[in-house]
Amino acid sequence: MSDTNTTRCLIIGSGPAGYTAAIYASRANLNPILYEGLQPGGQLTTTTEVENFPGYPQGITGTALMEDLRQQAKRFGADLRTGIITAVDFSRHPLEVTISDGSKLLADTVIIATGATAKYLGLPDEEKYKGMGVSACATCDGFFYRKKKVAVVGGGDTACEEALYLSNLASEVYLIVRKDYLRASKVMQRRVAEKDNIHVLFNTNTEGLYGEDFLEGARLVEYRGLPQERHYDLPIDGFFLAIGHQPNTEVFRPYIDLDEAGYIKTQPDTTLTNVAGVFAAGDVADHRYRQAITAAGSGCKAALDAEKYLTELE
Ligand code: NDP
């Protein structure tokens, strides 16, 4: 175990990236401390069944998968702690972080694996049907909507990608776009237009969702606020949010280089950030793949990068 307020390796975040980094760092004798944050287990704990993580031929629930990774990290001695990081000082070495209980911790290396949070519309119904028709990940949950009707909200590349993915599973896909155009790249727009079972509903907003136990439909409004405003119900079994993700990086902004969307910039083919000894893994540095397995892979890389950094330092 590490001393309570110093460590050779601090890992922030408890998704697949954080726990995998903890497994590798522990086995490399770095005695890591991992802060689990507000949502131990991360985004996967909000999905139901995970069927695309290698090694689980029968599938596994998101919560069980994360508990397995957590136990594996504990088995090698990772010091898992509850709390969030409220401030950092990366202008000095050792690197300093402040924990939510007000205490401070000094670390030789920091692996940031704080993930990203899918944006939701903010409708009360989204909470009500989460996991029962409402999802923010087509790759995770699309399989459950084979031959069913689904809607995707958003007009960017993610929304088009999710709609295209779902169009190969679902019978009909409605793309709900609030403007009269798609923001997505031309190539994505063309692919969407070429699919017979994707129906783009322009100038449309979602006002609510309905259904007995599971989702049965969405209440939509077309041309809101205009003379031709029209309200109608769209029967669907699945409602997918694709209006963007917010990387959880605010606390690092004063020191760490971020791209325009707030994701951490890493040096090509590594997990190195602009600050020596600070590494980034998982969705916090990846707006492109955002899969549990890719996050786990980058968590492994971050631990190896941290170990190499410490070896070279010593
Ligand atoms: P974007 O920010 O590009 O698009 C978000 C979409 O959601 C926009 O159409 C936006 O509408 C809509 N939206 C936002 N808030 C609301 C709301 N409250 N109600 C209804 N609609 C809303 O996010 P993406 O996740 O699509 O993409 C993020 C970045 O990742 C982009 O740079 C994208 O190009 C990139 N990306 C690249 C991919 C690839 O190259 N294969 C795949 C996926 C993403 P509006 O247009 O009206 O603002």
mmCIF file of N, CA, C and O and ligand atoms in Angstrom, residues 119-122 153-161 176-179 181-185 188 191 204-206 242-245 260-261 263 287-288 290, ligand 1:
data_model
loop_
_atom_site.group_PDB
_atom_site.id
_atom_site.type_symbol
_atom_site.label_atom_id
_atom_site.label_comp_id
_atom_site.label_asym_id
_atom_site.label_seq_id
_atom_site.Cartn_x
_atom_site.Cartn_y
_atom_site.Cartn_z
ATOM 1 N N LYS A 119 -24.064 13.729 -23.552
ATOM 2 C CA LYS A 119 -25.021 14.806 -23.276
ATOM 3 C C LYS A 119 -26.439 14.278 -23.485
ATOM 4 O O LYS A 119 -26.697 13.524 -24.429
ATOM 5 N N TYR A 120 -27.322 14.680 -22.606
ATOM 6 C CA TYR A 120 -28.741 14.343 -22.744
ATOM 7 C C TYR A 120 -29.528 15.625 -22.989
ATOM 8 O O TYR A 120 -29.015 16.728 -22.766
ATOM 9 N N LEU A 121 -30.757 15.487 -23.446
ATOM 10 C CA LEU A 121 -31.561 16.670 -23.745
ATOM 11 C C LEU A 121 -31.997 17.393 -22.475
ATOM 12 O O LEU A 121 -32.286 18.579 -22.504
ATOM 13 N N GLY A 122 -32.087 16.630 -21.381
ATOM 14 C CA GLY A 122 -32.526 17.242 -20.124
ATOM 15 C C GLY A 122 -34.008 17.027 -19.858
ATOM 16 O O GLY A 122 -34.583 17.669 -18.976
ATOM 17 N N VAL A 153 -31.222 11.109 -31.954
ATOM 18 C CA VAL A 153 -31.293 12.576 -31.890
ATOM 19 C C VAL A 153 -29.923 13.156 -32.167
ATOM 20 O O VAL A 153 -28.943 12.746 -31.550
ATOM 21 N N GLY A 154 -29.871 14.143 -33.061
ATOM 22 C CA GLY A 154 -28.607 14.811 -33.359
ATOM 23 C C GLY A 154 -28.388 14.901 -34.853
ATOM 24 O O GLY A 154 -28.972 14.123 -35.623
ATOM 25 N N GLY A 155 -27.546 15.839 -35.252
ATOM 26 C CA GLY A 155 -27.303 16.018 -36.674
ATOM 27 C C GLY A 155 -25.827 16.039 -37.022
ATOM 28 O O GLY A 155 -25.438 16.431 -38.117
ATOM 29 N N GLY A 156 -24.983 15.607 -36.074
ATOM 30 C CA GLY A 156 -23.534 15.596 -36.312
ATOM 31 C C GLY A 156 -23.050 14.254 -36.815
ATOM 32 O O GLY A 156 -23.844 13.357 -37.136
ATOM 33 N N ASP A 157 -21.737 14.102 -36.881
ATOM 34 C CA ASP A 157 -21.147 12.842 -37.358
ATOM 35 C C ASP A 157 -21.533 11.668 -36.475
ATOM 36 O O ASP A 157 -21.779 10.563 -36.964
ATOM 37 N N THR A 158 -21.571 11.904 -35.161
ATOM 38 C CA THR A 158 -21.924 10.798 -34.263
ATOM 39 C C THR A 158 -23.340 10.323 -34.552
ATOM 40 O O THR A 158 -23.589 9.115 -34.667
ATOM 41 N N ALA A 159 -24.267 11.248 -34.665
ATOM 42 C CA ALA A 159 -25.666 10.878 -34.912
ATOM 43 C C ALA A 159 -25.781 10.091 -36.216
ATOM 44 O O ALA A 159 -26.477 9.068 -36.276
ATOM 45 N N CYS A 160 -25.088 10.551 -37.263
ATOM 46 C CA CYS A 160 -25.157 9.853 -38.549
ATOM 47 C C CYS A 160 -24.538 8.460 -38.423
ATOM 48 O O CYS A 160 -25.078 7.484 -38.950
ATOM 49 N N GLU A 161 -23.424 8.393 -37.716
ATOM 50 C CA GLU A 161 -22.761 7.102 -37.536
ATOM 51 C C GLU A 161 -23.665 6.131 -36.764
ATOM 52 O O GLU A 161 -23.781 4.964 -37.115
ATOM 53 N N ILE A 176 -33.657 12.552 -35.694
ATOM 54 C CA ILE A 176 -34.359 13.766 -35.261
ATOM 55 C C ILE A 176 -33.354 14.922 -35.209
ATOM 56 O O ILE A 176 -32.434 14.934 -34.380
ATOM 57 N N VAL A 177 -33.524 15.875 -36.119
ATOM 58 C CA VAL A 177 -32.554 16.967 -36.292
ATOM 59 C C VAL A 177 -33.250 18.297 -36.017
ATOM 60 O O VAL A 177 -34.287 18.593 -36.623
ATOM 61 N N ARG A 178 -32.692 19.085 -35.103
ATOM 62 C CA ARG A 178 -33.417 20.301 -34.724
ATOM 63 C C ARG A 178 -33.347 21.411 -35.769
ATOM 64 O O ARG A 178 -34.202 22.283 -35.814
ATOM 65 N N LYS A 179 -32.304 21.390 -36.615
ATOM 66 C CA LYS A 179 -32.195 22.422 -37.654
ATOM 67 C C LYS A 179 -32.724 21.879 -38.988
ATOM 68 O O LYS A 179 -33.205 20.757 -39.049
ATOM 69 N N TYR A 181 -30.775 21.347 -41.490
ATOM 70 C CA TYR A 181 -29.644 20.729 -42.175
ATOM 71 C C TYR A 181 -28.870 19.870 -41.193
ATOM 72 O O TYR A 181 -29.000 20.008 -39.970
ATOM 73 N N LEU A 182 -28.049 18.965 -41.754
ATOM 74 C CA LEU A 182 -27.174 18.126 -40.925
ATOM 75 C C LEU A 182 -25.823 18.808 -40.798
ATOM 76 O O LEU A 182 -25.281 19.303 -41.781
ATOM 77 N N ARG A 183 -25.286 18.794 -39.591
ATOM 78 C CA ARG A 183 -23.962 19.367 -39.378
ATOM 79 C C ARG A 183 -22.857 18.374 -39.777
ATOM 80 O O ARG A 183 -21.701 18.760 -39.958
ATOM 81 N N ALA A 184 -23.238 17.131 -39.944
ATOM 82 C CA ALA A 184 -22.265 16.062 -40.230
ATOM 83 C C ALA A 184 -21.514 16.314 -41.536
ATOM 84 O O ALA A 184 -21.964 17.083 -42.396
ATOM 85 N N SER A 185 -20.370 15.640 -41.693
ATOM 86 C CA SER A 185 -19.571 15.766 -42.905
ATOM 87 C C SER A 185 -20.374 15.286 -44.123
ATOM 88 O O SER A 185 -21.300 14.487 -43.985
ATOM 89 N N MET A 188 -20.809 11.536 -44.623
ATOM 90 C CA MET A 188 -21.774 10.907 -43.714
ATOM 91 C C MET A 188 -23.196 11.239 -44.164
ATOM 92 O O MET A 188 -24.086 10.393 -44.133
ATOM 93 N N ARG A 191 -24.088 8.995 -47.016
ATOM 94 C CA ARG A 191 -24.364 7.611 -46.593
ATOM 95 C C ARG A 191 -25.753 7.496 -45.961
ATOM 96 O O ARG A 191 -26.468 6.537 -46.191
ATOM 97 N N THR A 204 -37.042 19.400 -36.135
ATOM 98 C CA THR A 204 -37.850 18.641 -35.173
ATOM 99 C C THR A 204 -37.157 18.553 -33.815
ATOM 100 O O THR A 204 -35.947 18.314 -33.742
ATOM 101 N N ASN A 205 -37.928 18.768 -32.778
ATOM 102 C CA ASN A 205 -37.427 18.637 -31.402
ATOM 103 C C ASN A 205 -38.267 17.608 -30.653
ATOM 104 O O ASN A 205 -39.426 17.372 -30.996
ATOM 105 N N THR A 206 -37.649 17.052 -29.605
ATOM 106 C CA THR A 206 -38.353 16.070 -28.778
ATOM 107 C C THR A 206 -38.890 16.772 -27.543
ATOM 108 O O THR A 206 -38.139 17.457 -26.850
ATOM 109 N N ALA A 242 -27.439 11.342 -29.459
ATOM 110 C CA ALA A 242 -26.132 11.479 -30.118
ATOM 111 C C ALA A 242 -25.873 12.968 -30.332
ATOM 112 O O ALA A 242 -25.587 13.423 -31.432
ATOM 113 N N ILE A 243 -26.020 13.714 -29.245
ATOM 114 C CA ILE A 243 -25.858 15.166 -29.353
ATOM 115 C C ILE A 243 -24.508 15.614 -28.779
ATOM 116 O O ILE A 243 -24.322 16.769 -28.438
ATOM 117 N N GLY A 244 -23.600 14.689 -28.711
ATOM 118 C CA GLY A 244 -22.243 15.025 -28.288
ATOM 119 C C GLY A 244 -21.901 14.488 -26.911
ATOM 120 O O GLY A 244 -22.778 14.063 -26.161
ATOM 121 N N HIS A 245 -20.621 14.489 -26.624
ATOM 122 C CA HIS A 245 -20.107 14.070 -25.316
ATOM 123 C C HIS A 245 -19.327 15.227 -24.731
ATOM 124 O O HIS A 245 -18.753 16.021 -25.461
ATOM 125 N N GLU A 260 -10.361 21.696 -29.198
ATOM 126 C CA GLU A 260 -11.454 22.684 -29.124
ATOM 127 C C GLU A 260 -12.716 22.116 -28.467
ATOM 128 O O GLU A 260 -13.523 22.857 -27.912
ATOM 129 N N ALA A 261 -12.862 20.783 -28.484
ATOM 130 C CA ALA A 261 -14.041 20.180 -27.841
ATOM 131 C C ALA A 261 -13.764 19.816 -26.382
ATOM 132 O O ALA A 261 -14.633 19.274 -25.702
ATOM 133 N N TYR A 263 -11.264 17.714 -25.298
ATOM 134 C CA TYR A 263 -10.573 16.431 -25.099
ATOM 135 C C TYR A 263 -9.067 16.675 -24.903
ATOM 136 O O TYR A 263 -8.506 17.609 -25.492
ATOM 137 N N HIS A 287 -12.373 11.009 -28.800
ATOM 138 C CA HIS A 287 -13.767 11.245 -29.197
ATOM 139 C C HIS A 287 -14.164 10.318 -30.331
ATOM 140 O O HIS A 287 -15.301 10.293 -30.762
ATOM 141 N N ARG A 288 -13.204 9.532 -30.785
ATOM 142 C CA ARG A 288 -13.441 8.782 -32.012
ATOM 143 C C ARG A 288 -13.967 7.360 -31.771
ATOM 144 O O ARG A 288 -14.985 6.970 -32.330
ATOM 145 N N ARG A 290 -14.259 5.513 -28.437
ATOM 146 C CA ARG A 290 -15.144 5.485 -27.258
ATOM 147 C C ARG A 290 -15.707 4.100 -26.912
ATOM 148 O O ARG A 290 -16.872 3.960 -26.568
HETATM 149 P P1 NDP B 1 -21.389 17.588 -32.758
HETATM 150 O O1 NDP B 1 -21.211 18.660 -31.737
HETATM 151 O O2 NDP B 1 -20.656 17.676 -34.043
HETATM 152 O O3 NDP B 1 -22.923 17.479 -33.145
HETATM 153 C C1 NDP B 1 -23.912 17.476 -32.169
HETATM 154 C C2 NDP B 1 -25.252 17.438 -32.868
HETATM 155 O O4 NDP B 1 -26.239 17.363 -31.874
HETATM 156 C C3 NDP B 1 -25.539 18.670 -33.708
HETATM 157 O O5 NDP B 1 -26.278 18.330 -34.842
HETATM 158 C C4 NDP B 1 -26.393 19.504 -32.754
HETATM 159 O O6 NDP B 1 -27.326 20.309 -33.411
HETATM 160 C C5 NDP B 1 -27.148 18.431 -32.028
HETATM 161 N N1 NDP B 1 -27.580 18.905 -30.739
HETATM 162 C C6 NDP B 1 -26.822 19.411 -29.732
HETATM 163 N N2 NDP B 1 -27.595 19.719 -28.679
HETATM 164 C C7 NDP B 1 -28.866 19.412 -29.039
HETATM 165 C C8 NDP B 1 -30.110 19.507 -28.395
HETATM 166 N N3 NDP B 1 -30.218 19.991 -27.150
HETATM 167 N N4 NDP B 1 -31.226 19.102 -29.057
HETATM 168 C C9 NDP B 1 -31.131 18.604 -30.298
HETATM 169 N N5 NDP B 1 -29.979 18.483 -30.979
HETATM 170 C C10 NDP B 1 -28.853 18.887 -30.346
HETATM 171 O O7 NDP B 1 -21.080 16.240 -31.938
HETATM 172 P P2 NDP B 1 -20.686 14.813 -32.498
HETATM 173 O O8 NDP B 1 -20.666 13.934 -31.297
HETATM 174 O O9 NDP B 1 -21.541 14.417 -33.610
HETATM 175 O O10 NDP B 1 -19.205 14.979 -33.001
HETATM 176 C C11 NDP B 1 -18.160 15.470 -32.150
HETATM 177 C C12 NDP B 1 -16.878 15.555 -32.945
HETATM 178 O O11 NDP B 1 -16.427 14.244 -33.243
HETATM 179 C C13 NDP B 1 -17.061 16.261 -34.277
HETATM 180 O O12 NDP B 1 -15.901 16.992 -34.551
HETATM 181 C C14 NDP B 1 -17.214 15.135 -35.251
HETATM 182 O O13 NDP B 1 -16.838 15.481 -36.562
HETATM 183 C C15 NDP B 1 -16.287 14.095 -34.647
HETATM 184 N N6 NDP B 1 -16.686 12.749 -35.038
HETATM 185 C C16 NDP B 1 -16.050 12.179 -36.083
HETATM 186 C C17 NDP B 1 -16.403 10.942 -36.517
HETATM 187 C C18 NDP B 1 -15.686 10.365 -37.648
HETATM 188 O O14 NDP B 1 -14.818 11.010 -38.178
HETATM 189 N N7 NDP B 1 -16.007 9.160 -38.053
HETATM 190 C C19 NDP B 1 -17.472 10.174 -35.860
HETATM 191 C C20 NDP B 1 -18.091 10.866 -34.778
HETATM 192 C C21 NDP B 1 -17.700 12.106 -34.398
HETATM 193 P P3 NDP B 1 -26.914 21.684 -34.186
HETATM 194 O O15 NDP B 1 -26.248 21.263 -35.437
HETATM 195 O O16 NDP B 1 -28.242 22.320 -34.342
HETATM 196 O O17 NDP B 1 -26.022 22.424 -33.223
#
